[in-house]
Short mmCIF file of C-alpha atoms (C1' of nucleotides) in Angstrom, two decimals:
data_model
loop_
_atom_site.label_atom_id
_atom_site.label_comp_id
_atom_site.label_asym_id
_atom_site.label_seq_id
_atom_site.Cartn_x
_atom_site.Cartn_y
_atom_site.Cartn_z
CA UNK A 1 -20.14 -3.86 36.02
CA UNK A 2 -22.46 -3.89 33.02
CA UNK A 3 -21.91 -7.04 31.29
CA UNK A 4 -25.10 -9.13 30.44
CA UNK A 5 -22.90 -12.31 30.60
CA UNK A 6 -22.11 -13.82 26.91
CA UNK A 7 -23.68 -11.08 24.87
CA UNK A 8 -21.04 -8.58 25.62
CA UNK A 9 -18.62 -11.35 24.49
CA UNK A 10 -20.24 -11.53 21.15
CA UNK A 11 -20.17 -8.11 20.71
CA UNK A 12 -16.51 -7.99 21.72
CA UNK A 13 -15.93 -10.76 18.97
CA UNK A 14 -17.65 -8.80 16.31
CA UNK A 15 -15.41 -5.64 16.96
CA UNK A 16 -12.15 -7.60 16.92
CA UNK A 17 -12.88 -9.42 14.02
CA UNK A 18 -14.17 -6.52 12.09
CA UNK A 19 -10.97 -4.60 13.15
CA UNK A 20 -8.69 -7.29 12.08
CA UNK A 21 -10.35 -7.44 8.49
CA UNK A 22 -10.06 -3.98 8.42
CA UNK A 23 -6.77 -4.12 9.08
CA UNK A 24 -6.00 -6.31 5.83
CA UNK A 25 -8.74 -4.92 3.60
CA UNK A 26 -10.18 -1.90 4.59
CA UNK A 27 -13.71 -0.58 4.85
CA UNK A 28 -14.96 -1.48 1.16
CA UNK A 29 -12.99 -4.63 0.92
CA UNK A 30 -14.57 -6.10 3.82
CA UNK A 31 -18.02 -7.82 3.66
CA UNK A 32 -20.53 -8.71 6.16
CA UNK A 33 -20.26 -12.41 5.35
CA UNK A 34 -16.75 -12.08 6.26
CA UNK A 35 -17.34 -10.35 9.52
CA UNK A 36 -20.02 -13.28 10.15
CA UNK A 37 -17.46 -15.95 9.39
CA UNK A 38 -14.12 -14.48 11.48
CA UNK A 39 -16.48 -13.55 14.32
CA UNK A 40 -18.41 -16.79 14.50
CA UNK A 41 -21.32 -14.64 15.20
CA UNK A 42 -24.62 -14.52 12.90
CA UNK A 43 -26.21 -11.93 10.70
CA UNK A 44 -28.97 -11.50 13.48
CA UNK A 45 -26.36 -10.61 16.54
CA UNK A 46 -24.48 -8.23 14.30
CA UNK A 47 -27.65 -6.14 13.44
CA UNK A 48 -28.88 -6.69 17.12
CA UNK A 49 -25.72 -5.00 18.59
CA UNK A 50 -25.46 -2.57 15.54
CA UNK A 51 -28.88 -1.89 14.33
CA UNK A 52 -27.41 0.70 12.34
CA UNK A 53 -25.56 -2.08 10.10
CA UNK A 54 -22.21 -1.96 8.62
CA UNK A 55 -21.61 1.80 9.20
CA UNK A 56 -22.60 1.73 12.66
CA UNK A 57 -20.27 -0.89 13.30
CA UNK A 58 -17.35 0.77 11.62
CA UNK A 59 -17.86 3.64 13.51
CA UNK A 60 -17.64 1.65 16.85
CA UNK A 61 -14.61 -0.02 15.45
CA UNK A 62 -12.73 3.57 14.64
CA UNK A 63 -13.72 4.45 18.27
CA UNK A 64 -12.58 1.50 20.17
CA UNK A 65 -9.73 0.91 18.58
CA UNK A 66 -8.47 4.46 17.98
CA UNK A 67 -8.68 4.86 21.66
CA UNK A 68 -6.90 1.77 22.34
CA UNK A 69 -3.94 2.84 19.99
CA UNK A 70 -3.72 6.23 21.50
CA UNK A 71 -3.66 4.70 25.00
CA UNK A 72 -1.08 2.31 23.96
CA UNK A 73 0.81 5.09 22.37
CA UNK A 74 0.98 7.24 25.23
CA UNK A 75 1.94 4.39 27.78
CA UNK A 76 4.90 3.41 25.31
CA UNK A 77 5.90 7.49 25.47
CA UNK A 78 5.55 7.77 29.14
CA UNK A 79 7.44 4.77 30.36
CA UNK A 80 10.80 6.01 28.61
CA UNK A 81 12.93 8.47 30.02
CA UNK A 82 11.81 11.47 27.83
CA UNK A 83 9.10 11.95 24.99
CA UNK A 84 11.93 11.94 22.52
CA UNK A 85 13.06 8.48 23.05
CA UNK A 86 9.46 7.33 23.89
CA UNK A 87 8.44 8.27 20.57
CA UNK A 88 11.26 6.52 19.04
CA UNK A 89 10.29 3.47 21.13
CA UNK A 90 6.79 3.71 19.63
CA UNK A 91 8.08 3.70 16.04
CA UNK A 92 10.29 0.55 16.75
CA UNK A 93 7.53 -1.07 18.32
CA UNK A 94 4.95 -0.37 15.46
CA UNK A 95 7.67 -1.28 13.18
CA UNK A 96 8.32 -4.82 15.07
CA UNK A 97 4.83 -5.53 14.75
CA UNK A 98 4.47 -4.99 11.06
CA UNK A 99 7.51 -7.32 10.38
CA UNK A 100 5.99 -9.85 12.60
CA UNK A 101 2.54 -9.65 11.08
CA UNK A 102 3.83 -9.55 7.47
CA UNK A 103 3.04 -6.13 7.11
CA UNK A 104 -0.67 -6.04 7.92
CA UNK A 105 -1.93 -2.57 8.64
CA UNK A 106 -1.10 -1.88 12.39
CA UNK A 107 -3.87 0.43 12.37
CA UNK A 108 -6.85 0.72 10.10
CA UNK A 109 -8.08 4.13 10.96
CA UNK A 110 -6.31 5.91 8.29
CA UNK A 111 -6.76 3.66 5.40
CA UNK A 112 -11.01 3.74 6.36
CA UNK A 113 -10.52 7.63 6.88
CA UNK A 114 -9.05 8.07 3.20
CA UNK A 115 -11.47 5.51 1.86
CA UNK A 116 -14.62 7.39 3.07
CA UNK A 117 -13.59 10.82 3.59
CA UNK A 118 -15.32 12.22 0.54
CA UNK A 119 -18.31 9.54 0.58
CA UNK A 120 -19.55 9.00 4.15
CA UNK A 121 -19.49 12.20 6.39
CA UNK A 122 -20.60 10.55 9.28
CA UNK A 123 -17.64 7.94 9.22
CA UNK A 124 -15.21 10.93 8.45
CA UNK A 125 -16.36 12.82 11.46
CA UNK A 126 -15.66 9.64 13.52
CA UNK A 127 -12.46 9.31 12.09
CA UNK A 128 -11.52 12.94 12.45
CA UNK A 129 -12.55 12.89 16.39
CA UNK A 130 -10.25 9.92 16.79
CA UNK A 131 -7.17 11.72 15.03
CA UNK A 132 -7.74 14.75 16.97
CA UNK A 133 -7.57 12.92 19.84
CA UNK A 134 -4.54 11.54 19.27
CA UNK A 135 -2.91 15.01 18.66
CA UNK A 136 -4.25 15.93 21.90
CA UNK A 137 -3.26 13.08 23.72
CA UNK A 138 0.27 13.65 22.37
CA UNK A 139 0.34 17.24 22.83
CA UNK A 140 -0.57 16.83 26.45
CA UNK A 141 2.63 14.66 26.88
CA UNK A 142 4.92 17.14 25.36
CA UNK A 143 3.62 19.89 27.76
CA UNK A 144 4.09 17.73 30.78
CA UNK A 145 7.78 17.38 29.44
CA UNK A 146 8.19 21.28 29.36
CA UNK A 147 7.46 21.97 25.94
CA UNK A 148 5.25 25.09 25.36
CA UNK A 149 1.42 24.55 24.20
CA UNK A 150 1.71 25.59 20.68
CA UNK A 151 5.02 23.58 19.77
CA UNK A 152 3.59 20.79 21.44
CA UNK A 153 0.55 21.01 19.16
CA UNK A 154 2.44 21.18 16.14
CA UNK A 155 4.68 18.37 17.12
CA UNK A 156 2.32 16.25 18.12
CA UNK A 157 0.33 16.76 14.75
CA UNK A 158 3.74 16.11 13.13
CA UNK A 159 4.07 12.90 14.82
CA UNK A 160 0.57 11.63 13.90
CA UNK A 161 1.35 12.61 10.25
CA UNK A 162 4.49 10.94 10.12
CA UNK A 163 3.17 7.67 11.59
CA UNK A 164 0.33 7.61 8.91
CA UNK A 165 2.60 8.18 6.35
CA UNK A 166 4.96 5.65 7.48
CA UNK A 167 2.36 3.13 7.51
CA UNK A 168 1.47 3.71 3.96
CA UNK A 169 5.27 3.49 2.63
CA UNK A 170 5.95 0.46 5.05
CA UNK A 171 3.01 -1.57 4.07
CA UNK A 172 3.36 -0.52 0.22
CA UNK A 173 7.08 -1.14 0.16
CA UNK A 174 7.11 -4.12 2.63
CA UNK A 175 10.10 -2.63 4.02
CA UNK A 176 10.08 -0.73 7.48
CA UNK A 177 13.41 1.26 6.69
CA UNK A 178 11.56 4.48 5.57
CA UNK A 179 9.33 4.05 8.55
CA UNK A 180 12.14 3.72 11.14
CA UNK A 181 14.01 6.66 9.62
CA UNK A 182 10.92 8.81 9.72
CA UNK A 183 10.78 7.95 13.28
CA UNK A 184 14.29 8.75 14.06
CA UNK A 185 13.52 12.49 12.33
CA UNK A 186 10.33 13.01 14.89
CA UNK A 187 12.77 11.72 17.73
CA UNK A 188 15.03 14.36 16.63
CA UNK A 189 12.62 17.28 16.29
CA UNK A 190 10.85 16.27 19.87
CA UNK A 191 14.28 16.17 21.53
CA UNK A 192 15.55 19.57 20.00
CA UNK A 193 12.34 21.10 21.75
CA UNK A 194 12.91 19.65 25.12
CA UNK A 195 14.00 22.10 27.69
CA UNK A 196 17.83 22.03 28.78
CA UNK B 1 3.35 8.72 -33.28
CA UNK B 2 1.01 5.70 -32.67
CA UNK B 3 -2.39 7.12 -32.21
CA UNK B 4 -5.21 5.29 -34.00
CA UNK B 5 -7.42 8.21 -33.84
CA UNK B 6 -10.46 8.00 -31.46
CA UNK B 7 -9.52 4.63 -29.92
CA UNK B 8 -6.73 6.42 -27.66
CA UNK B 9 -9.17 9.32 -26.59
CA UNK B 10 -11.52 6.39 -25.20
CA UNK B 11 -8.71 4.92 -23.69
CA UNK B 12 -7.66 8.28 -22.08
CA UNK B 13 -10.98 9.07 -20.92
CA UNK B 14 -11.52 5.66 -19.31
CA UNK B 15 -8.03 6.21 -17.44
CA UNK B 16 -9.07 9.77 -16.09
CA UNK B 17 -12.31 9.23 -15.24
CA UNK B 18 -11.19 6.10 -13.23
CA UNK B 19 -8.36 8.21 -11.72
CA UNK B 20 -10.86 10.68 -10.60
CA UNK B 21 -13.24 8.00 -9.11
CA UNK B 22 -10.19 6.56 -7.23
CA UNK B 23 -9.69 10.02 -5.71
CA UNK B 24 -12.97 10.00 -4.03
CA UNK B 25 -13.55 6.51 -3.37
CA UNK B 26 -10.54 4.57 -3.76
CA UNK B 27 -10.39 1.19 -5.51
CA UNK B 28 -12.84 -1.06 -3.48
CA UNK B 29 -15.30 1.64 -3.58
CA UNK B 30 -15.28 2.42 -7.16
CA UNK B 31 -17.47 0.10 -9.58
CA UNK B 32 -17.04 -0.64 -13.16
CA UNK B 33 -20.69 0.59 -13.92
CA UNK B 34 -19.48 4.14 -12.52
CA UNK B 35 -16.37 4.18 -14.59
CA UNK B 36 -18.71 3.36 -17.71
CA UNK B 37 -20.85 6.29 -16.91
CA UNK B 38 -18.23 8.82 -15.71
CA UNK B 39 -15.91 8.13 -18.89
CA UNK B 40 -18.96 7.86 -21.34
CA UNK B 41 -17.24 4.55 -22.66
CA UNK B 42 -18.94 1.01 -22.50
CA UNK B 43 -18.09 -2.21 -20.88
CA UNK B 44 -17.02 -3.75 -24.09
CA UNK B 45 -14.53 -0.67 -24.46
CA UNK B 46 -13.07 -1.05 -21.16
CA UNK B 47 -12.56 -4.61 -21.58
CA UNK B 48 -11.14 -4.01 -24.93
CA UNK B 49 -8.30 -1.86 -23.84
CA UNK B 50 -7.98 -3.29 -20.42
CA UNK B 51 -8.60 -7.36 -21.20
CA UNK B 52 -7.58 -8.05 -17.35
CA UNK B 53 -10.34 -6.09 -16.10
CA UNK B 54 -10.37 -4.02 -13.21
CA UNK B 55 -7.17 -4.85 -11.89
CA UNK B 56 -5.26 -4.07 -15.25
CA UNK B 57 -7.40 -0.86 -15.35
CA UNK B 58 -6.33 0.15 -11.80
CA UNK B 59 -2.33 -0.87 -12.36
CA UNK B 60 -2.43 1.32 -15.17
CA UNK B 61 -3.78 4.09 -13.39
CA UNK B 62 -1.50 3.88 -10.67
CA UNK B 63 1.59 3.76 -13.31
CA UNK B 64 0.08 6.71 -15.29
CA UNK B 65 -0.95 9.04 -12.48
CA UNK B 66 2.19 8.07 -10.46
CA UNK B 67 4.49 9.08 -12.86
CA UNK B 68 2.33 12.04 -13.71
CA UNK B 69 2.49 13.27 -9.94
CA UNK B 70 6.50 12.35 -9.97
CA UNK B 71 7.04 14.71 -12.74
CA UNK B 72 4.87 17.68 -11.31
CA UNK B 73 6.32 17.75 -8.09
CA UNK B 74 10.25 17.70 -9.56
CA UNK B 75 8.99 20.42 -11.82
CA UNK B 76 7.73 22.60 -8.88
CA UNK B 77 10.78 21.79 -7.14
CA UNK B 78 13.22 22.48 -9.46
CA UNK B 79 11.53 25.66 -10.73
CA UNK B 80 12.22 27.05 -7.05
CA UNK B 81 15.49 28.58 -5.97
CA UNK B 82 16.46 25.68 -3.80
CA UNK B 83 15.00 22.30 -3.02
CA UNK B 84 13.85 23.28 0.30
CA UNK B 85 11.54 26.29 -0.84
CA UNK B 86 10.84 24.08 -3.63
CA UNK B 87 9.17 21.32 -1.37
CA UNK B 88 7.64 23.92 0.51
CA UNK B 89 5.83 25.37 -2.64
CA UNK B 90 4.82 21.78 -3.47
CA UNK B 91 3.15 21.27 -0.20
CA UNK B 92 1.58 24.76 -0.50
CA UNK B 93 0.17 23.71 -4.09
CA UNK B 94 -1.09 20.55 -2.81
CA UNK B 95 -2.86 22.23 -0.08
CA UNK B 96 -4.33 24.72 -2.28
CA UNK B 97 -5.72 22.29 -4.31
CA UNK B 98 -7.19 20.30 -1.76
CA UNK B 99 -9.18 23.51 -0.56
CA UNK B 100 -10.37 24.06 -3.98
CA UNK B 101 -11.50 20.47 -4.32
CA UNK B 102 -13.20 20.41 -1.15
CA UNK B 103 -10.54 17.80 0.31
CA UNK B 104 -10.75 15.25 -2.65
CA UNK B 105 -7.75 13.07 -2.18
CA UNK B 106 -5.07 14.75 -4.58
CA UNK B 107 -3.40 11.48 -5.27
CA UNK B 108 -5.24 8.05 -5.00
CA UNK B 109 -2.22 5.90 -4.96
CA UNK B 110 -1.58 5.89 -1.11
CA UNK B 111 -5.23 5.09 -0.28
CA UNK B 112 -5.24 2.18 -2.89
CA UNK B 113 -1.97 1.18 -2.00
CA UNK B 114 -3.11 0.66 1.68
CA UNK B 115 -6.36 -0.92 0.76
CA UNK B 116 -4.74 -3.67 -1.57
CA UNK B 117 -1.43 -4.20 0.29
CA UNK B 118 -2.54 -7.47 1.81
CA UNK B 119 -4.97 -8.83 -0.59
CA UNK B 120 -3.50 -7.97 -4.20
CA UNK B 121 0.03 -8.74 -4.40
CA UNK B 122 0.47 -7.70 -8.14
CA UNK B 123 -1.04 -3.89 -7.62
CA UNK B 124 0.98 -3.77 -4.43
CA UNK B 125 3.87 -4.12 -6.40
CA UNK B 126 2.79 -1.56 -9.08
CA UNK B 127 2.22 0.96 -6.34
CA UNK B 128 5.72 0.09 -4.55
CA UNK B 129 7.28 0.82 -8.17
CA UNK B 130 5.67 4.10 -8.30
CA UNK B 131 6.40 5.37 -4.82
CA UNK B 132 10.05 4.02 -5.16
CA UNK B 133 10.25 6.01 -8.45
CA UNK B 134 9.33 9.05 -6.17
CA UNK B 135 11.79 8.56 -3.91
CA UNK B 136 14.50 7.90 -6.40
CA UNK B 137 13.49 11.07 -8.54
CA UNK B 138 13.39 13.43 -5.39
CA UNK B 139 16.55 11.91 -4.06
CA UNK B 140 18.35 13.04 -7.37
CA UNK B 141 17.13 16.26 -7.17
CA UNK B 142 18.67 16.72 -3.68
CA UNK B 143 21.90 15.12 -5.11
CA UNK B 144 21.97 17.76 -7.69
CA UNK B 145 21.65 20.42 -5.16
CA UNK B 146 24.70 19.29 -3.37
CA UNK B 147 23.35 16.97 -0.49
CA UNK B 148 25.27 13.64 -0.43
CA UNK B 149 23.65 10.41 -1.42
CA UNK B 150 22.69 8.90 1.54
CA UNK B 151 21.19 11.80 3.48
CA UNK B 152 19.41 12.64 -0.12
CA UNK B 153 17.77 9.29 0.02
CA UNK B 154 16.52 9.81 3.54
CA UNK B 155 15.04 13.11 2.79
CA UNK B 156 13.32 12.10 -0.28
CA UNK B 157 11.87 9.06 1.73
CA UNK B 158 11.03 11.14 4.56
CA UNK B 159 9.17 13.83 2.04
CA UNK B 160 7.06 11.16 0.68
CA UNK B 161 6.12 9.81 4.13
CA UNK B 162 5.23 13.18 4.99
CA UNK B 163 3.20 14.11 2.22
CA UNK B 164 1.29 10.65 2.25
CA UNK B 165 0.62 11.11 6.30
CA UNK B 166 -0.35 14.68 5.43
CA UNK B 167 -2.89 13.61 2.93
CA UNK B 168 -4.39 11.44 5.52
CA UNK B 169 -4.69 13.84 7.92
CA UNK B 170 -6.02 16.86 5.71
CA UNK B 171 -8.46 14.77 4.20
CA UNK B 172 -9.90 13.15 7.49
CA UNK B 173 -9.74 16.46 9.37
CA UNK B 174 -10.86 18.68 6.40
CA UNK B 175 -8.23 21.04 7.68
CA UNK B 176 -4.82 21.64 5.73
CA UNK B 177 -3.14 22.94 8.77
CA UNK B 178 -1.35 19.96 9.99
CA UNK B 179 -0.43 19.38 6.22
CA UNK B 180 1.29 22.67 5.79
CA UNK B 181 3.07 22.57 8.95
CA UNK B 182 4.20 19.20 8.28
CA UNK B 183 5.40 20.75 4.85
CA UNK B 184 7.14 23.35 6.71
CA UNK B 185 9.08 20.82 8.82
CA UNK B 186 10.19 18.94 5.67
CA UNK B 187 11.32 22.38 4.21
CA UNK B 188 13.63 23.16 7.29
CA UNK B 189 15.20 19.57 7.11
CA UNK B 190 15.88 20.16 3.57
CA UNK B 191 17.31 23.47 4.28
CA UNK B 192 19.67 22.40 7.14
CA UNK B 193 21.24 19.78 4.80
CA UNK B 194 22.05 21.95 1.99
CA UNK B 195 25.47 22.93 1.57
CA UNK B 196 26.78 26.37 2.92
"C1'" DC C 1 -42.40 -23.05 36.68
"C1'" DG C 2 -44.21 -19.97 33.75
"C1'" DG C 3 -43.40 -15.59 31.14
"C1'" DG C 4 -40.57 -12.21 28.71
"C1'" DG C 5 -37.04 -9.73 26.92
"C1'" DA C 6 -32.38 -10.40 25.34
"C1'" DC C 7 -29.86 -12.65 21.83
"C1'" DT C 8 -29.36 -16.22 17.89
"C1'" DA C 9 -30.35 -18.56 13.44
"C1'" DG C 10 -30.33 -18.24 8.92
"C1'" DA C 11 -33.32 -18.12 4.87
"C1'" DA C 12 -34.61 -15.06 1.60
"C1'" DC C 13 -34.62 -9.73 -0.55
"C1'" DG C 14 -33.89 -6.67 -4.26
"C1'" DA C 15 -29.94 -4.33 -5.97
"C1'" DT C 16 -25.58 -4.44 -8.07
"C1'" DC C 17 -20.93 -6.63 -8.49
"C1'" DA C 18 -17.03 -7.94 -12.20
"C1'" DC C 19 -17.12 -9.93 -16.16
"C1'" DT C 20 -18.71 -12.53 -20.86
"C1'" DC C 21 -20.57 -12.50 -25.04
"C1'" DT C 22 -22.60 -12.04 -29.58
"C1'" DA C 23 -23.89 -8.35 -32.62
"C1'" DG C 24 -22.92 -4.75 -35.27
"C1'" DC C 25 -20.77 -0.10 -36.17
"C1'" DC C 26 -17.32 2.43 -39.22
"C1'" DG C 27 -13.25 4.01 -41.51
"C1'" DA C 28 -8.87 2.39 -43.79
"C1'" DA C 29 -6.92 -0.75 -47.60
"C1'" DC C 30 -7.14 -2.54 -52.03
"C1'" DG D 1 -17.18 -0.83 -53.25
"C1'" DT D 2 -16.43 -4.36 -50.52
"C1'" DT D 3 -13.90 -6.51 -47.38
"C1'" DC D 4 -11.81 -6.57 -42.66
"C1'" DG D 5 -10.47 -5.66 -38.13
"C1'" DG D 6 -10.57 -2.44 -34.30
"C1'" DC D 7 -13.64 -0.57 -31.33
"C1'" DT D 8 -18.52 0.25 -29.53
"C1'" DA D 9 -22.85 -1.62 -27.85
"C1'" DG D 10 -25.34 -3.39 -24.12
"C1'" DA D 11 -28.14 -7.49 -22.37
"C1'" DG D 12 -27.14 -11.34 -20.09
"C1'" DT D 13 -24.18 -14.45 -16.36
"C1'" DG D 14 -23.71 -16.06 -11.88
"C1'" DA D 15 -22.27 -14.63 -7.48
"C1'" DT D 16 -22.32 -11.89 -3.75
"C1'" DC D 17 -23.83 -7.33 -1.63
"C1'" DG D 18 -25.93 -5.20 2.93
"C1'" DT D 19 -29.97 -5.54 4.84
"C1'" DT D 20 -34.56 -7.53 6.67
"C1'" DC D 21 -37.60 -10.68 8.65
"C1'" DT D 22 -39.63 -14.46 10.96
"C1'" DA D 23 -38.62 -18.34 14.49
"C1'" DG D 24 -36.50 -19.70 17.36
"C1'" DT D 25 -33.50 -20.46 22.08
"C1'" DC D 26 -31.78 -19.18 26.23
"C1'" DC D 27 -31.76 -17.61 30.78
"C1'" DC D 28 -32.93 -14.34 34.38
"C1'" DC D 29 -36.93 -12.96 37.50
"C1'" DG D 30 -41.05 -13.59 40.10
#
DNA sequence: CGGGGACTAGAACGATCACTCTAGCCGAAC
DNA sequence: GTTCGGCTAGAGTGATCGTTCTAGTCCCCG
């Protein structure tokens, strides 16, 4: 509806290349010259689309990929018979992805959030928005399954916490065992909360 | 037993200053000149004690502070009536610490691990050793409380996963609510596994 | 077919990076 | 009281950081 032909493609290339680099090396570990090379764009293009420089680009990466992950997880969960097995499937899928990609971070947002939380308040706020969005979206799914609002919120928050912690463990240990068994615990927690 | 008077003090100052900086800004976000300033040491001293440079210093920070945290958590847990309330106390204490320090990272290891896991294999291995040590130490406490070995290992791993995930959430949201309610879940999991 | 805005190109900038190196300080050993 | 090695001091290295800036190129619109 809005596209100005090739320009949007360049912007997209910049965003996806940056996301990919962030997944491997985080925010401070990624340089603009790496982004230029990986996206086949130029410095000029980056500053054209993101006049605020690296921080504005990072904020957009957090928003776009954050929304993408939230949507993906919701689809996986809703396509299962119930949210408990759906959550289990999401853990399985993420674990499979990590193995296939040699434990590249499935999602750079937690890493970046922890990197910048004390030093870059605007980016911290964007990351907080994204995570809050995940919790709310997940809580809505649980409410739809008949769990009351307060417990849905707690379970959703616990799910996101466990996923993020699981990423730390899996990536560090290069082993998805702890991640999957954490997923099993979350599955059980949700199953116990489900009506009848 | 070994000390060469003031030299050990300088080495310690370098280590504690680096740990503190890592807690705020991670590995890639921390520069050697910041470490020089914060530790009141000089570049020469840093390379004298850590000839391998930033990476060797980082490895030592991971080992020393990792062992410290592991010890601290074990003491907190063992000083409670049972490991379930002990773990709960540990979450409470960490949460309190975060509030008092305006949500500085209580422990830089997870952040650094995720930053370097794909780009610096030696450091990843050190971080993996540290985390594995935490799990084993925690599992031993649970075994002592009468839980069988396999489940102790699972619960210990889940505890570390939840703590790490909780740090991500609390630090990003500047809210210890999710962290504490995750701690409550872990407390219940351990309590359910305790004999009689 | 001419004008103009969106976009690209990449050289250049000052700052700062991790690190090296030479010089010298200082306290213990004899 | 001189020697010597552990340690400190800090200027200097080349590389690279994020950013700026001036020239373009391209394509749509009239």
